[in-house]
CSV table of C-alpha atoms and ligand atoms in Angstrom, one decimal:
chain,number,residue,atom,x,y,z
J,1,MET,CA,301.6,126.3,143.1
J,2,ALA,CA,299.9,125.9,139.6
J,3,THR,CA,298.6,122.7,138.6
J,4,ARG,CA,298.9,121.2,134.9
J,5,ASP,CA,295.8,122.1,134.0
J,6,ASP,CA,296.4,125.8,135.0
J,7,ILE,CA,299.3,125.5,132.7
J,8,LEU,CA,297.5,124.3,129.8
J,9,VAL,CA,294.6,126.6,130.5
J,10,GLU,CA,297.3,129.3,130.3
J,11,LEU,CA,298.8,128.5,127.0
J,12,GLY,CA,295.3,128.0,125.6
J,13,LEU,CA,295.8,124.1,125.0
J,14,THR,CA,292.5,123.1,126.5
J,15,PRO,CA,290.5,121.2,126.2
J,16,THR,CA,292.7,118.5,125.4
J,17,TRP,CA,289.8,115.3,125.1
J,18,ARG,CA,286.0,115.4,125.5
J,19,ARG,CA,283.6,113.3,126.8
J,20,ARG,CA,282.8,110.7,123.8
J,21,GLU,CA,279.1,110.6,124.5
J,22,ALA,CA,278.7,114.6,124.2
J,23,VAL,CA,279.5,114.0,120.6
J,24,ALA,CA,278.3,110.5,119.9
J,25,ALA,CA,274.7,111.4,121.8
J,26,PRO,CA,273.4,114.0,118.9
J,27,LEU,CA,275.0,111.9,116.3
J,28,ALA,CA,273.2,108.7,117.6
J,29,ARG,CA,269.8,110.8,118.0
J,30,LEU,CA,270.3,111.8,114.1
J,31,VAL,CA,270.6,108.3,112.7
J,32,ALA,CA,267.7,107.2,114.8
J,33,ASP,CA,265.6,110.2,113.4
J,34,VAL,CA,266.3,109.2,110.0
J,35,ALA,CA,267.3,106.0,109.2
J,36,PRO,CA,263.8,104.7,109.3
J,37,GLN,CA,262.7,106.9,106.8
J,38,VAL,CA,265.3,106.4,104.5
J,39,LEU,CA,264.7,102.8,104.9
J,40,ARG,CA,260.8,103.2,104.9
J,41,GLU,CA,260.6,105.6,101.4
J,42,PRO,CA,260.7,104.1,98.3
J,43,ARG,CA,263.6,105.2,96.2
J,44,PRO,CA,262.2,107.2,93.1
J,45,ALA,CA,262.0,105.2,90.0
J,46,THR,CA,265.6,105.9,87.7
J,47,SER,CA,263.6,103.4,84.7
J,48,PRO,CA,261.0,104.2,82.3
J,49,PRO,CA,257.9,102.3,82.9
J,50,PRO,CA,257.5,99.2,80.9
J,51,ALA,CA,257.2,100.0,77.3
J,52,GLN,CA,253.9,99.0,75.6
J,53,ASP,CA,253.6,95.8,73.7
J,54,ALA,CA,254.0,97.2,69.5
J,55,GLU,CA,250.3,96.5,68.8
J,56,THR,CA,248.6,97.8,72.1
J,57,ARG,CA,251.0,101.3,70.8
J,58,SER,CA,250.0,101.6,67.8
J,59,ALA,CA,246.4,101.3,68.2
J,60,ARG,CA,246.7,104.2,70.8
J,61,ILE,CA,248.7,106.3,68.2
J,62,ALA,CA,246.1,105.8,65.7
J,63,SER,CA,243.4,107.1,68.0
J,64,LEU,CA,245.1,110.4,69.1
J,65,SER,CA,243.9,113.8,67.7
J,66,TRP,CA,246.1,116.5,67.0
J,67,ASP,CA,245.6,118.4,70.6
J,68,ASP,CA,247.1,114.9,71.8
J,69,PHE,CA,249.6,114.1,69.2
J,70,ALA,CA,252.8,116.6,70.2
J,71,ALA,CA,252.6,115.7,73.9
J,72,ASP,CA,252.2,112.0,72.9
J,73,VAL,CA,255.3,112.3,70.8
J,74,ASP,CA,257.4,114.3,73.5
J,75,ALA,CA,256.9,111.5,76.0
J,76,CYS,CA,257.5,108.5,73.4
J,77,THR,CA,260.5,105.9,74.6
J,78,ALA,CA,259.7,103.5,72.1
J,79,CYS,CA,263.5,103.6,70.5
J,80,GLY,CA,266.9,104.7,71.6
J,81,LEU,CA,266.8,108.1,70.4
J,82,CYS,CA,264.5,109.0,72.8
J,83,ARG,CA,268.0,109.2,75.4
J,84,THR,CA,270.0,111.3,72.8
J,85,ARG,CA,267.1,114.0,71.8
J,86,ASN,CA,267.1,117.3,73.2
J,87,LYS,CA,263.2,118.0,71.8
J,88,ALA,CA,261.0,116.0,69.7
J,89,VAL,CA,260.3,117.3,66.3
J,90,PRO,CA,256.7,116.0,65.7
J,91,GLY,CA,255.7,118.1,62.7
J,92,VAL,CA,254.6,122.0,62.3
J,93,GLY,CA,252.1,123.4,59.7
J,94,ASP,CA,248.6,123.7,58.9
J,95,THR,CA,246.6,120.8,59.9
J,96,ASN,CA,244.2,121.4,57.4
J,97,ALA,CA,246.9,121.3,54.6
J,98,GLY,CA,246.5,119.9,51.5
J,99,TRP,CA,250.2,119.0,50.9
J,100,LEU,CA,251.9,117.0,53.5
J,101,PHE,CA,256.2,117.1,53.0
J,102,VAL,CA,258.0,114.2,54.7
J,103,GLY,CA,261.3,114.6,55.1
J,104,GLU,CA,264.2,112.0,57.1
J,105,ALA,CA,264.7,113.3,60.5
J,106,PRO,CA,265.6,116.2,62.4
J,107,GLY,CA,269.0,117.5,62.8
J,108,ALA,CA,270.8,119.7,65.3
J,109,GLU,CA,268.9,123.0,64.8
J,110,GLU,CA,265.6,120.9,64.7
J,111,ASP,CA,266.6,119.1,67.8
J,112,ALA,CA,267.6,122.4,69.4
J,113,ARG,CA,264.1,124.0,68.7
J,114,GLY,CA,261.3,121.3,67.8
J,115,GLU,CA,260.7,122.2,64.9
J,116,PRO,CA,261.5,120.3,61.2
J,117,PHE,CA,263.4,122.0,58.6
J,118,VAL,CA,264.3,124.9,60.4
J,119,GLY,CA,268.5,124.9,59.4
J,120,GLN,CA,270.0,125.7,55.7
J,121,ALA,CA,268.0,122.7,54.0
J,122,GLY,CA,265.1,124.1,55.6
J,123,ARG,CA,265.6,127.7,54.2
J,124,LEU,CA,265.7,125.9,50.8
J,125,LEU,CA,262.4,124.4,51.5
J,126,ASP,CA,261.0,127.6,52.1
J,127,ASN,CA,262.4,128.9,48.8
J,128,MET,CA,261.0,126.3,47.0
J,129,LEU,CA,257.7,126.5,48.5
J,130,ALA,CA,257.7,130.2,48.1
J,131,ALA,CA,258.3,129.7,44.6
J,132,LEU,CA,255.2,127.8,44.2
J,133,GLY,CA,253.5,130.6,45.5
J,134,MET,CA,252.8,128.7,49.3
J,135,ALA,CA,254.3,129.3,52.7
J,136,ARG,CA,254.9,126.6,55.6
J,137,GLY,CA,251.7,126.6,57.7
J,138,ARG,CA,249.3,127.7,54.9
J,139,ASN,CA,248.1,124.4,53.1
J,140,VAL,CA,251.3,123.0,53.9
J,141,TYR,CA,252.1,120.4,57.0
J,142,ILE,CA,256.0,119.4,57.5
J,143,ALA,CA,256.9,116.3,59.6
J,144,ASN,CA,260.0,113.7,59.3
J,145,VAL,CA,259.8,110.2,59.0
J,146,LEU,CA,261.7,110.0,62.6
J,147,LYS,CA,260.5,112.6,65.3
J,148,CYS,CA,264.0,112.5,67.2
J,149,ARG,CA,267.4,113.4,65.9
J,150,PRO,CA,269.5,110.2,65.4
J,151,PRO,CA,273.3,111.1,66.6
J,152,ASN,CA,275.6,112.5,64.4
J,153,ASN,CA,272.9,113.2,61.5
J,154,ARG,CA,273.1,109.3,61.1
J,155,ALA,CA,270.5,107.5,58.7
J,156,PRO,CA,267.6,106.0,60.5
J,157,GLU,CA,268.3,102.8,61.5
J,158,PRO,CA,265.1,100.0,59.8
J,159,SER,CA,264.1,99.4,63.8
J,160,GLU,CA,263.8,103.2,64.5
J,161,SER,CA,261.8,104.0,61.5
J,162,GLY,CA,259.6,101.1,62.2
J,163,ALA,CA,259.0,102.3,66.0
J,164,CYS,CA,258.0,105.7,64.4
J,165,ARG,CA,255.9,105.0,61.7
J,166,PRO,CA,252.8,104.7,63.1
J,167,TYR,CA,253.0,108.5,64.4
J,168,LEU,CA,254.0,109.0,60.5
J,169,GLU,CA,250.6,106.9,59.5
J,170,ARG,CA,248.5,109.0,62.1
J,171,GLN,CA,249.8,112.2,60.5
J,172,VAL,CA,248.6,110.8,57.3
J,173,GLU,CA,245.3,109.8,58.4
J,174,LEU,CA,244.6,113.4,60.7
J,175,LEU,CA,245.6,115.5,57.7
J,176,ARG,CA,244.0,113.4,54.6
J,177,PRO,CA,246.3,115.6,52.2
J,178,LYS,CA,245.5,116.1,48.6
J,179,LEU,CA,249.1,114.9,48.0
J,180,ILE,CA,252.3,113.6,49.4
J,181,VAL,CA,255.6,115.1,49.0
J,182,ALA,CA,258.4,112.8,50.0
J,183,LEU,CA,261.8,114.8,50.6
J,184,GLY,CA,264.4,112.1,49.9
J,185,LYS,CA,265.2,108.6,50.5
J,186,SER,CA,264.3,107.8,53.7
J,187,ALA,CA,261.0,109.1,53.1
J,188,ALA,CA,260.3,107.6,49.9
J,189,SER,CA,261.5,104.3,51.2
J,190,LEU,CA,258.9,104.0,54.1
J,191,LEU,CA,256.1,105.7,52.8
J,192,LEU,CA,256.4,103.2,49.4
J,193,ASP,CA,257.9,100.2,50.9
J,194,THR,CA,260.9,100.3,48.2
J,195,ASP,CA,264.7,100.3,48.4
J,196,ALA,CA,264.5,102.0,44.7
J,197,THR,CA,266.9,104.9,43.9
J,198,ILE,CA,265.1,108.7,43.9
J,199,ALA,CA,266.4,109.2,40.4
J,200,SER,CA,264.1,105.9,39.5
J,201,LEU,CA,260.9,107.1,41.5
J,202,ARG,CA,260.8,110.6,40.8
J,203,GLY,CA,258.9,112.1,37.6
J,204,ARG,CA,255.7,110.4,38.3
J,205,VAL,CA,253.3,110.3,40.7
J,206,HIS,CA,252.7,107.2,43.2
J,207,GLN,CA,250.1,106.0,45.7
J,208,TYR,CA,250.1,106.0,49.2
J,209,ARG,CA,247.3,104.4,50.9
J,210,GLY,CA,245.2,106.2,47.8
J,211,VAL,CA,247.0,109.5,48.3
J,212,PRO,CA,248.8,111.0,45.2
J,213,LEU,CA,252.9,111.0,46.5
J,214,VAL,CA,255.6,112.6,44.5
J,215,VAL,CA,259.3,111.7,45.6
J,216,THR,CA,262.0,114.5,44.9
J,217,TYR,CA,265.3,115.2,46.9
J,218,HIS,CA,265.9,116.0,50.0
J,219,PRO,CA,266.6,119.8,50.0
J,220,ALA,CA,270.0,118.9,52.3
J,221,TYR,CA,271.2,116.6,49.3
J,222,LEU,CA,270.5,119.2,47.0
J,223,LEU,CA,272.7,121.6,49.0
J,224,ARG,CA,275.2,119.6,48.2
J,225,ASN,CA,274.4,118.8,44.8
J,226,LEU,CA,273.4,122.2,43.1
J,227,PRO,CA,272.4,120.7,39.6
J,228,ASP,CA,269.8,118.6,40.9
J,229,LYS,CA,268.1,121.6,42.0
J,230,ALA,CA,266.5,121.5,38.5
J,231,LYS,CA,265.3,118.1,39.0
J,232,ALA,CA,263.6,118.9,42.4
J,233,TRP,CA,261.7,122.1,40.4
J,234,GLU,CA,260.2,119.7,37.6
J,235,ASP,CA,259.3,117.6,40.4
J,236,MET,CA,257.3,120.3,42.5
J,237,LEU,CA,255.7,121.5,39.1
J,238,LEU,CA,254.4,117.9,39.0
J,239,ALA,CA,253.2,118.0,42.3
J,240,ARG,CA,251.6,121.4,41.7
J,241,ARG,CA,249.5,119.7,38.5
J,242,THR,CA,248.9,116.7,40.8
J,243,VAL,CA,247.1,118.9,43.4
J,244,ALA,CA,245.4,121.1,40.6
J,245,THR,CA,244.2,118.0,38.8
J,246,SER,CA,242.7,116.2,42.4
J,247,VAL,CA,239.4,116.3,43.5
J,248,GLY,CA,239.9,117.3,46.8
J,249,LYS,CA,241.0,115.8,50.2
J,250,MET,CA,240.0,112.1,51.1
J,251,THR,CA,237.2,111.6,53.4
J,252,SER,CA,239.2,108.7,54.8
J,253,ILE,CA,242.4,106.9,54.4
J,254,PRO,CA,242.4,102.8,53.9
J,255,PRO,CA,244.3,101.4,57.0
J,256,PRO,CA,247.8,100.5,56.2
J,257,VAL,CA,248.9,97.3,54.8
J,258,ALA,CA,249.7,94.7,57.4
T,1,SF4,FE1,259.2,107.9,69.6
T,1,SF4,FE2,259.9,108.1,67.0
T,1,SF4,FE3,261.5,109.6,69.0
T,1,SF4,FE4,261.9,106.8,68.6
T,1,SF4,S1,261.9,108.5,67.0
T,1,SF4,S2,261.8,108.1,70.4
T,1,SF4,S3,259.7,105.9,68.0
T,1,SF4,S4,258.8,109.5,68.6
């Protein structure tokens, strides 16, 4: 007579149970092998290393060479913009240039490419340079006050400009340009330490640590305010006259005023 087990085998319903140890033993071995390692091995660090104090950081940046400069900016976490940038934008151009153009901050295209003034505003700047017989990369260096893009292209916060300032100061020192052109309010305010309007600052030659400085409108502003292009052109001509009458590149730049 068929037993109960025979019937279950016939119906394909076995096995109906399994010894618990058969399943538990491999699992127990796995836990025994892996758990001590998990407990021993330190978790990878998820938070950035502690920030250097501002003085130590400024001193380190003040000793950077051109070779180290871009990598240092790329690794910078001194302000919150490091968390939202795609690429840092250190600057671009001839590192022996006589002309230094300083804008505000990278926009979306600059943030994607890691190069300043590559969008529509950049094309306008290139056209202005061409009209003066110049080109980016040929006796021209282009940088921004901020090396990382502020979200939604908002204006730089004072804390961000302050944190990024040592980089611009180092660029001026390395370059020792014959002339600085401040493009827009952020650059003029930072370099001249003033809150005055562009309209009141343009049309004359200022000084930044002994380097002649001309203020003009930011190309992005000019794209929205075409009548002011004529004024910007006057500023470029003033800049060219200033370079023509300057004696040459400075041999040293005085330290920043504390
Ligand atoms: Fe550093 Fe300047 Fe970028 Fe801020 S904006 S993270 S200070 S490089």
